[in-house]
Coordinates of C-alpha atoms in Angstrom, one line a residue:
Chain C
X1 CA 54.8 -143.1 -105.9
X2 CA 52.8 -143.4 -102.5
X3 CA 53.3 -146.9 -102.5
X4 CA 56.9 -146.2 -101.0
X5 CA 55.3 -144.2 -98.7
X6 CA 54.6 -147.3 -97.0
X7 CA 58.1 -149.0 -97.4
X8 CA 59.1 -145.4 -96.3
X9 CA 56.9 -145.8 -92.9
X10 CA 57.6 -148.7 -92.0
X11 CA 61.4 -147.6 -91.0
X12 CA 59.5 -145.7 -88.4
X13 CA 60.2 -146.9 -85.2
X14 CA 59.0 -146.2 -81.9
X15 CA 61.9 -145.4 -79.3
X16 CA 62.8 -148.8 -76.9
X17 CA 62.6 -146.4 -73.8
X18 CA 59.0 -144.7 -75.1
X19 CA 58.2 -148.9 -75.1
X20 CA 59.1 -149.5 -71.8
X21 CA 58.2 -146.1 -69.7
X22 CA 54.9 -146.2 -71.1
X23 CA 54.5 -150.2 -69.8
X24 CA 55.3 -148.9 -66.3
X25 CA 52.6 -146.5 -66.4
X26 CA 50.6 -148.6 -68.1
X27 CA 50.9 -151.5 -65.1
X28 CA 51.1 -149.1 -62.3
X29 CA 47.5 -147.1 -63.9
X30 CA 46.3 -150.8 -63.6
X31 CA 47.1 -151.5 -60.3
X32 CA 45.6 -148.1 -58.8
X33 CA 42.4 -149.0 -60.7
X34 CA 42.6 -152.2 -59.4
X35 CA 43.0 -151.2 -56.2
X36 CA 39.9 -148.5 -56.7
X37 CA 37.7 -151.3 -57.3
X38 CA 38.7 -153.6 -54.6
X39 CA 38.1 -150.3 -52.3
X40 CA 34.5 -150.3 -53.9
X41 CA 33.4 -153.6 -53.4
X42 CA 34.5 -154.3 -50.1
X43 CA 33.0 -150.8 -49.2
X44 CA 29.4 -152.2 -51.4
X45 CA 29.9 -155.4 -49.1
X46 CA 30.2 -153.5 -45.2
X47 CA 27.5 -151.4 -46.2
X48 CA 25.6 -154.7 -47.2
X49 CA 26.6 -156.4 -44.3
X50 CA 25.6 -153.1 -41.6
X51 CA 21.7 -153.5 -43.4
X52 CA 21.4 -156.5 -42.9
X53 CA 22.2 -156.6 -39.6
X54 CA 20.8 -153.5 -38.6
X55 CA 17.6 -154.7 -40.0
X56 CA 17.6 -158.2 -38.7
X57 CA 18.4 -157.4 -35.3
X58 CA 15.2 -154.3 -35.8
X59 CA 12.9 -157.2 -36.8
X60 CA 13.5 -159.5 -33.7
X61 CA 10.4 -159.9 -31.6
X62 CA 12.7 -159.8 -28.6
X63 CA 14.2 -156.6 -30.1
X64 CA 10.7 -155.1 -30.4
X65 CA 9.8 -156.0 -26.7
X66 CA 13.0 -154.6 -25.1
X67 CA 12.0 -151.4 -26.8
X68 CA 8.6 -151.5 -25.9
X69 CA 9.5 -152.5 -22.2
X70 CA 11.6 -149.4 -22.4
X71 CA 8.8 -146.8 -23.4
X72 CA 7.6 -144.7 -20.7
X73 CA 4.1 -145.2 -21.3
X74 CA 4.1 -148.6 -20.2
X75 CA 6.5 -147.6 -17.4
X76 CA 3.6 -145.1 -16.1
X77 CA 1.1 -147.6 -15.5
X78 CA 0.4 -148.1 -11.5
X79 CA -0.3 -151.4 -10.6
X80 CA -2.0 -151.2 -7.9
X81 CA -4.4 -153.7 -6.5
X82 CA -7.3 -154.8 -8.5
X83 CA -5.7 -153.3 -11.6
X84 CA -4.2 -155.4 -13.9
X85 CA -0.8 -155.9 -14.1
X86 CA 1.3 -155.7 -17.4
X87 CA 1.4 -159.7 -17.7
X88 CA -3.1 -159.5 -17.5
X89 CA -3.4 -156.8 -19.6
X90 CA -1.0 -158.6 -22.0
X91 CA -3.1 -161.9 -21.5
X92 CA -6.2 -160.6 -22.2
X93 CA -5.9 -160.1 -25.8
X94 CA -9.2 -161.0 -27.4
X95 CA -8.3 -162.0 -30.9
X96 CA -4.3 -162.7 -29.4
X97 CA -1.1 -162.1 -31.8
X98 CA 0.3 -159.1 -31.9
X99 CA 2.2 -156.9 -29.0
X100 CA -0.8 -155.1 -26.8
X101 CA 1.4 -152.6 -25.3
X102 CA 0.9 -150.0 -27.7
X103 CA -2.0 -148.6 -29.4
X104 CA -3.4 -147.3 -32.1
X105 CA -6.4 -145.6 -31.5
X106 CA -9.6 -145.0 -34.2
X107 CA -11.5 -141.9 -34.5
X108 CA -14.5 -143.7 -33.4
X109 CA -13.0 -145.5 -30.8
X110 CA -11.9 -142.3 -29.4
X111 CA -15.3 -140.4 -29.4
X112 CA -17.0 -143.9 -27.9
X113 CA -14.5 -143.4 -25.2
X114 CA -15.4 -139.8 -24.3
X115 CA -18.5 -140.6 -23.8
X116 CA -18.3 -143.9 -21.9
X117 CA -16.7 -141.3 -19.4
X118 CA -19.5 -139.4 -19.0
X119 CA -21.7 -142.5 -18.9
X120 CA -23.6 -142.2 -15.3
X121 CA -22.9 -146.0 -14.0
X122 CA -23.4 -144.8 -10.4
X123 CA -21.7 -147.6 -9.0
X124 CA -19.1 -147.7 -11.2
X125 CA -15.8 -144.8 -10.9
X126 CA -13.3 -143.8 -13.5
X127 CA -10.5 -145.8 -11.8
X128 CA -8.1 -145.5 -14.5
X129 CA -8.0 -145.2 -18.0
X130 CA -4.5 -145.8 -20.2
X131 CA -4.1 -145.3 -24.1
X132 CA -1.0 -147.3 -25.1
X133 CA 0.3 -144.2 -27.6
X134 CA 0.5 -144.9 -31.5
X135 CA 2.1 -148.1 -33.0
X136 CA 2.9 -146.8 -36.0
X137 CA 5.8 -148.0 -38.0
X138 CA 5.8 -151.6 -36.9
X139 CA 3.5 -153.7 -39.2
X140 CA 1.1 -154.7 -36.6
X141 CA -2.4 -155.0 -37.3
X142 CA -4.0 -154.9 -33.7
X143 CA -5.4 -151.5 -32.3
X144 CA -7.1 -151.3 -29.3
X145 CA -8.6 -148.8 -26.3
X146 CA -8.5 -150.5 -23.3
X147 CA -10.4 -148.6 -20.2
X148 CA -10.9 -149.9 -16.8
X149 CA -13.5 -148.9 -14.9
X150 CA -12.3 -150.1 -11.5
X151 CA -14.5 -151.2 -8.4
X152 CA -13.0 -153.8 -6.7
X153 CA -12.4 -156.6 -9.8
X154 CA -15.3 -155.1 -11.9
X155 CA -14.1 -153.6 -14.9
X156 CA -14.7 -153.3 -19.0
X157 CA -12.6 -153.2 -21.4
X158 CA -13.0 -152.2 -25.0
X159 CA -10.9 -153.3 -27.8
X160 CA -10.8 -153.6 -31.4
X161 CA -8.9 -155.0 -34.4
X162 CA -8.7 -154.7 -37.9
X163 CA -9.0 -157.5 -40.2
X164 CA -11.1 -159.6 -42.3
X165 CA -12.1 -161.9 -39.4
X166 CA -15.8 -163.0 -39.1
X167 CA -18.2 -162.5 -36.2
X168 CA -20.5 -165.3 -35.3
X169 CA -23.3 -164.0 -34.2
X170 CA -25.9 -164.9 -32.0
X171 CA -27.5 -161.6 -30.4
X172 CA -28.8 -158.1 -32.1
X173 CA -28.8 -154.3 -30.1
X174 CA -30.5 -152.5 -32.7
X175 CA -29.1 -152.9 -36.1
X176 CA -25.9 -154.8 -34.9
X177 CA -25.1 -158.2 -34.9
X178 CA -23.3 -159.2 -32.2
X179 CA -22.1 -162.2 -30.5
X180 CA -22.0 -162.4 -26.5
X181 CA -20.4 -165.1 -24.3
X182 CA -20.4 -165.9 -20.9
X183 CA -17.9 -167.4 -18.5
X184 CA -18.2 -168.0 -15.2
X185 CA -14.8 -168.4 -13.1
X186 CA -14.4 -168.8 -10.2
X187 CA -17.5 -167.3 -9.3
X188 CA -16.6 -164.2 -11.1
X189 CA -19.1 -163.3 -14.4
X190 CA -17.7 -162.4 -17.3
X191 CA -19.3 -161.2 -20.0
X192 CA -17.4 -160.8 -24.0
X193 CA -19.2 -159.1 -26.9
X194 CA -17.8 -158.7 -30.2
X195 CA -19.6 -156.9 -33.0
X196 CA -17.8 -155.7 -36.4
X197 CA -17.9 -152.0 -37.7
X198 CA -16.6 -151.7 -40.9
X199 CA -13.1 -152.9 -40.5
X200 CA -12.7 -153.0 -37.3
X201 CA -13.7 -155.6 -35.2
X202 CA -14.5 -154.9 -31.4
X203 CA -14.7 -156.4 -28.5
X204 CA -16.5 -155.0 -25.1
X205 CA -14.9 -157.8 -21.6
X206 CA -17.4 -157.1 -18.8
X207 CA -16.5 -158.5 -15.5
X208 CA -18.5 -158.9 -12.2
X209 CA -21.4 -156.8 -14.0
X210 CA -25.2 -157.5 -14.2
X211 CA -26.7 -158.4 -17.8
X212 CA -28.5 -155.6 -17.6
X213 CA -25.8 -153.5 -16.7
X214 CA -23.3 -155.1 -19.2
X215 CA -26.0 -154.7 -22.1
X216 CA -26.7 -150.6 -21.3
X217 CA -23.0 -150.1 -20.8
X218 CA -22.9 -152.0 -24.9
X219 CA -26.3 -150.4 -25.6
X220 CA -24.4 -147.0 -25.1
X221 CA -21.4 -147.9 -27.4
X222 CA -23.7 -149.1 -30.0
X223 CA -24.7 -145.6 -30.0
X224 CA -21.4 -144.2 -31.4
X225 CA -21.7 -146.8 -34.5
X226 CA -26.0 -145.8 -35.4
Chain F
X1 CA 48.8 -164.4 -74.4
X2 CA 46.0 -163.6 -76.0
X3 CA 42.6 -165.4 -75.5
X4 CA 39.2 -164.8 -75.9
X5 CA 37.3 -163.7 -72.8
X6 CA 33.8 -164.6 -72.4
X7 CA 31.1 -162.7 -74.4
X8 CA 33.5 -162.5 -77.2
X9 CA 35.3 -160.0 -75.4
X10 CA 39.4 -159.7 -76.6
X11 CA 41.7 -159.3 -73.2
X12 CA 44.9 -158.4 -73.5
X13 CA 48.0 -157.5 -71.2
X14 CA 49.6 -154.2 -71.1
X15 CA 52.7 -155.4 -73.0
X16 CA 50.7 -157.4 -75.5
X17 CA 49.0 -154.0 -76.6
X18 CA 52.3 -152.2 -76.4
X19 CA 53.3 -154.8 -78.7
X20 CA 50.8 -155.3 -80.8
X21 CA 49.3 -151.4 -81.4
X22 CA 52.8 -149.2 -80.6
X23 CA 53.8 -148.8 -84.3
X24 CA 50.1 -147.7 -85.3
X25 CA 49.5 -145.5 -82.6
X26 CA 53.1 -143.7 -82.7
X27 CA 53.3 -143.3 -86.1
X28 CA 49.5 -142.0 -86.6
X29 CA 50.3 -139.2 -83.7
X30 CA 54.0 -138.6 -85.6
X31 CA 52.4 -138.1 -88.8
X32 CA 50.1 -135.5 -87.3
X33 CA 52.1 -133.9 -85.1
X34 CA 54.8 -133.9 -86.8
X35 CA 56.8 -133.8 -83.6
X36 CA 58.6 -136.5 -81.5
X37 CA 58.0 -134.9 -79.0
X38 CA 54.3 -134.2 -79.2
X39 CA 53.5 -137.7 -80.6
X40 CA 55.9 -139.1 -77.3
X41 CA 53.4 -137.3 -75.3
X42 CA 50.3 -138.7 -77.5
X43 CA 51.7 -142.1 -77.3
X44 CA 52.1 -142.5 -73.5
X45 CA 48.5 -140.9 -72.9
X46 CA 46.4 -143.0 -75.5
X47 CA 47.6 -146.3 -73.6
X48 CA 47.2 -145.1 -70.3
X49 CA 43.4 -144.5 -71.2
X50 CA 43.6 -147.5 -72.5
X51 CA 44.4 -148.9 -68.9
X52 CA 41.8 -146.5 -67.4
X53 CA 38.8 -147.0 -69.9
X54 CA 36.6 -150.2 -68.9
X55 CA 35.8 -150.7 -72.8
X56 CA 35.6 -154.2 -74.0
X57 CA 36.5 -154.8 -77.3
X58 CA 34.8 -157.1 -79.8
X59 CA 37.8 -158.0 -81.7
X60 CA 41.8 -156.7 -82.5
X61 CA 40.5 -154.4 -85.4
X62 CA 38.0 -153.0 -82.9
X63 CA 40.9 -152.2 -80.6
X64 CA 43.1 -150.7 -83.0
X65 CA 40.3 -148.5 -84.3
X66 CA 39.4 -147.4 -80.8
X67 CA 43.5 -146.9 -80.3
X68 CA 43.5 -144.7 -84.1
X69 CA 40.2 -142.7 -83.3
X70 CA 41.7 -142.3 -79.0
X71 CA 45.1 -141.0 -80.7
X72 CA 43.4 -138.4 -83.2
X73 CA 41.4 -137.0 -80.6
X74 CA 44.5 -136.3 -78.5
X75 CA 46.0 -134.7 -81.3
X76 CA 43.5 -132.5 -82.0
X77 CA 43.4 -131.8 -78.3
X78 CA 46.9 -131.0 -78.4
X79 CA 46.2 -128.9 -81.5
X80 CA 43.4 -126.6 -79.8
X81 CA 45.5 -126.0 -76.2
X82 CA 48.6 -125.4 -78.6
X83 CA 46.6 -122.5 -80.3
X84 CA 45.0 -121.1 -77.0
X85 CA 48.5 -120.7 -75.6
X86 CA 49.2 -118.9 -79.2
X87 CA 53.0 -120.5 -78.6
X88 CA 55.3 -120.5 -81.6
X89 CA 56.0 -124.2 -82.3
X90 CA 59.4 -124.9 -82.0
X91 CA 60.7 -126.9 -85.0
X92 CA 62.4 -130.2 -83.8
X93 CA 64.1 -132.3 -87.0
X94 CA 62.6 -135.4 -87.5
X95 CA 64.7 -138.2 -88.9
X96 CA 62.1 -139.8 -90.6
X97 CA 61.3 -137.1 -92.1
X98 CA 64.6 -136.0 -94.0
X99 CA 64.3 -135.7 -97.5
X100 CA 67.3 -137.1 -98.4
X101 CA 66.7 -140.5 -96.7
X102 CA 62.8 -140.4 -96.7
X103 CA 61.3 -138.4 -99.9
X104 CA 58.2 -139.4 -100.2
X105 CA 57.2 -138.8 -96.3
X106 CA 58.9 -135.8 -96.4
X107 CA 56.2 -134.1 -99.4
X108 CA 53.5 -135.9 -97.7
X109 CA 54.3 -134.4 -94.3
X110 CA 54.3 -130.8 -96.1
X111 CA 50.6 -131.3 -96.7
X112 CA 47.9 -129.8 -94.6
X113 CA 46.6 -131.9 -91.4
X114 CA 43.7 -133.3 -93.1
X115 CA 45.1 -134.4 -95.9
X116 CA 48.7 -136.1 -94.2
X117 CA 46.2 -138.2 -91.8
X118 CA 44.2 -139.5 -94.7
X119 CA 46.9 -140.7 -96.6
X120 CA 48.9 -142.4 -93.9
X121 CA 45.3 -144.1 -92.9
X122 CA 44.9 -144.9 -96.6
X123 CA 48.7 -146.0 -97.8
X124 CA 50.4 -147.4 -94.6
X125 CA 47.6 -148.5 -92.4
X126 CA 45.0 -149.5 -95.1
X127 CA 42.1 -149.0 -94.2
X128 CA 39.2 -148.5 -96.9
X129 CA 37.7 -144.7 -97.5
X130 CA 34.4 -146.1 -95.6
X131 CA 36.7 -146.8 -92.6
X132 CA 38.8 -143.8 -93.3
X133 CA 35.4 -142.0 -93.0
X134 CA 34.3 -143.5 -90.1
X135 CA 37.6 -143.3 -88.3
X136 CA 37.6 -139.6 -88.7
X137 CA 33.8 -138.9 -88.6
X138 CA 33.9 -137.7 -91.8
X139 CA 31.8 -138.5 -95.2
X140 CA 33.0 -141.3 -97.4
X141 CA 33.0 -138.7 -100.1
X142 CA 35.0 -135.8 -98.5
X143 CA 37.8 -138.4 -97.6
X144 CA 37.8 -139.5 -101.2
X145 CA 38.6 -136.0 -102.0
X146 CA 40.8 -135.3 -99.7
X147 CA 42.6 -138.4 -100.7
X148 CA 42.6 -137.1 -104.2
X149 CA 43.7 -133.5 -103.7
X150 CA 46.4 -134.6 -101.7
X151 CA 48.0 -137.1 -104.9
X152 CA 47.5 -134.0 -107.0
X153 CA 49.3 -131.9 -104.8
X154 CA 52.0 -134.6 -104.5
X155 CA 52.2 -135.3 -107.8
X156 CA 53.1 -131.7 -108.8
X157 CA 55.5 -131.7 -106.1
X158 CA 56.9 -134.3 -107.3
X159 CA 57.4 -133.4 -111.0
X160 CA 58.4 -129.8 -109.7
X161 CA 61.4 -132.2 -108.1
X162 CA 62.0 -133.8 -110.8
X163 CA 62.7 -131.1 -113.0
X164 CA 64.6 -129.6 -110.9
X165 CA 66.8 -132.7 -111.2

């Protein structure tokens, strides 16, 4: 009997216009979603695009400089005679790489600073002193303090760096190795110790001073690090 | 045209599956809704989320199961908002379903939902009870016994018919 159910159903048949209005939806449902997804991936793509060029142009040395020539702490430097100017202090890197204009300073560094200002040199004045502000957020690994004491050319300046490097060393204050060179230019003395401190490596640029004035003035630093 | 796409995905065109799936579709919905213009409705919404769904399908049968299961579930949809609205369903002659002309569909389409569903998925599109089962997320047993109550219930009818005669 149900077997003509089948013959019975198969008379069924769905409506020509049911066929074809449906189709139209059908293709126009297609084209919208088509059109959704084109609108997705091209938007994926700009966004893309913007990020990469945001970032590439971010990670451009020149990029990095502009901005850093822009920051007012740099501006706020005086360059007057027998100071350095921007180009010097930029030259003098110790260990080089790196930008210079902008510091990171250490907690040690920091107290060692304090008390090199209260260090009596007698013939020596506080002429300036500049911090370069916090290089945070650009993957540099250089930090330094840099003071000047000024009197005419004489002048120290004290930097450090992190890193793995190693110290040659051919002196000792105490329990620290250290290694000091000498140059003579122009008949101006300089004197460059470096000595390492757990990570960081330092580095003490004497100019026109006296050995023994250069190794009381490192004698004192040492203290910080005993 | 119909061609295998990669990963043994199936790809057809909008009028190949009008083509292919309209009978099955419009006649499953018919049969449950027992109303042209309800399974009209049913029809034109199961192949637009066809358009809209990003489902690949394995192979034809996979499709048409997907189309059968898509079309139930709009039907029992349709069933559930029908009986929220508490509307009185407004009884539209179906040519296919005169008795005159079409006996046999006519008793089957006096049975109960469950039952009218199983046997058009059993006798017209035939499909096993397993498939039946899984179609309809139901146990392989209960659609045996559904399938079974429902030829009872026919039969009787039938006889009852015949002795009218």
């Amino acid at each position: 009997m149900l077997d003509k159910y089948k013959e019975e159903s198969q008379k069924i048949s769905v409506p020509a216009r049911l066929k074809a209005e449906t189709l139209i939806k059908m293709e126009e449902a297609k084209r919208k979603k088509q059109l959704y997804l084109g609108f997705k991936v091209a938007f994926a793509t700009l966004s893309i695009l913007v990020v990469a060029v945001v970032s590439f142009q971010w990670m451009q040395p020149s990029y990095i400089k502009t901005k850093l020539a822009d920051n007012k702490v740099v501006d706020e430097v005086e360059l007057e005679d027998g100071t350095l100017t921007y180009e010097e202090i930029d030259s003098l890197k110790v260990f080089g790489g790196g930008i210079t204009t902008k510091r990171e300073i250490s907690e040690e560094m920091a107290t060692a600073y304090i008390d090199l200002q209260s260090f009596s040199f007698t013939d020596y004045t506080l002429a300036e002193t500049k911090f370069y502000g916090n290089y945070k957020g650009l993957d540099l690994s250089f930090v330094e303090v840099q003071q000047m004491f000024k009197n005419k050319n004489k002048r120290i300046e004290i930097r450090c760096q992190y890193g793995n490097r190693n110290i040659t060393t051919n002196s000792k204050i105490g329990k620290h190795n250290i290694f000091v060179s000498y140059n003579q230019n122009k008949g101006k003395i300089e004197y460059n110790v470096y000595f390492k401190e757990g990570d960081l490596i330092y580095a003490l640029t004497m100019n026109e001073l006296t050995q023994k004035e250069s190794i009381d003035i490192i004698t004192q630093f040492l203290k910080k690090f005993s | 045209m119909l061609f295998k796409g990669r990963k043994n995905h199936i790809s057809l065109t909008c009028e190949e599956v009008i083509n292919q799936y309209s009978d099955t579709v419009y006649k499953v919905a018919l049969n449950m809704m027992r109303n042209e213009s309800d399974a009209q409705d049913i029809y034109q919404e199961v192949f637009l989320r066809y358009v809209k769904n990003a489902k690949k399908f394995e192979s034809f049968e996979h499709l048409k199961a997907w189309l059968i299961r898509v079309t139930i579930n709009c039907c029992n949809t349709m069933f559930s908002e029908k009986n929220k609205k508490a509307s009185s369903e407004l009884i539209v002659d179906v040519p296919y379903f005169d008795k005159q002309q079409h006996e046999i569909t006519y008793y089957v389409q006096q049975l109960d939902e469950k039952y009218r569903i199983a046997v058009h998925l059993f006798y017209y599109e035939q499909y096993s009870l397993k498939e039946i089962a899984h179609l309809l997320n139901e146990k392989e047993a209960t659609i045996k016994t559904r399938l079974s109550r429902a030829r009872a219930i026919l039969k009787e009818k039938w006889e009852e018919q015949s002795d009218v005669r």
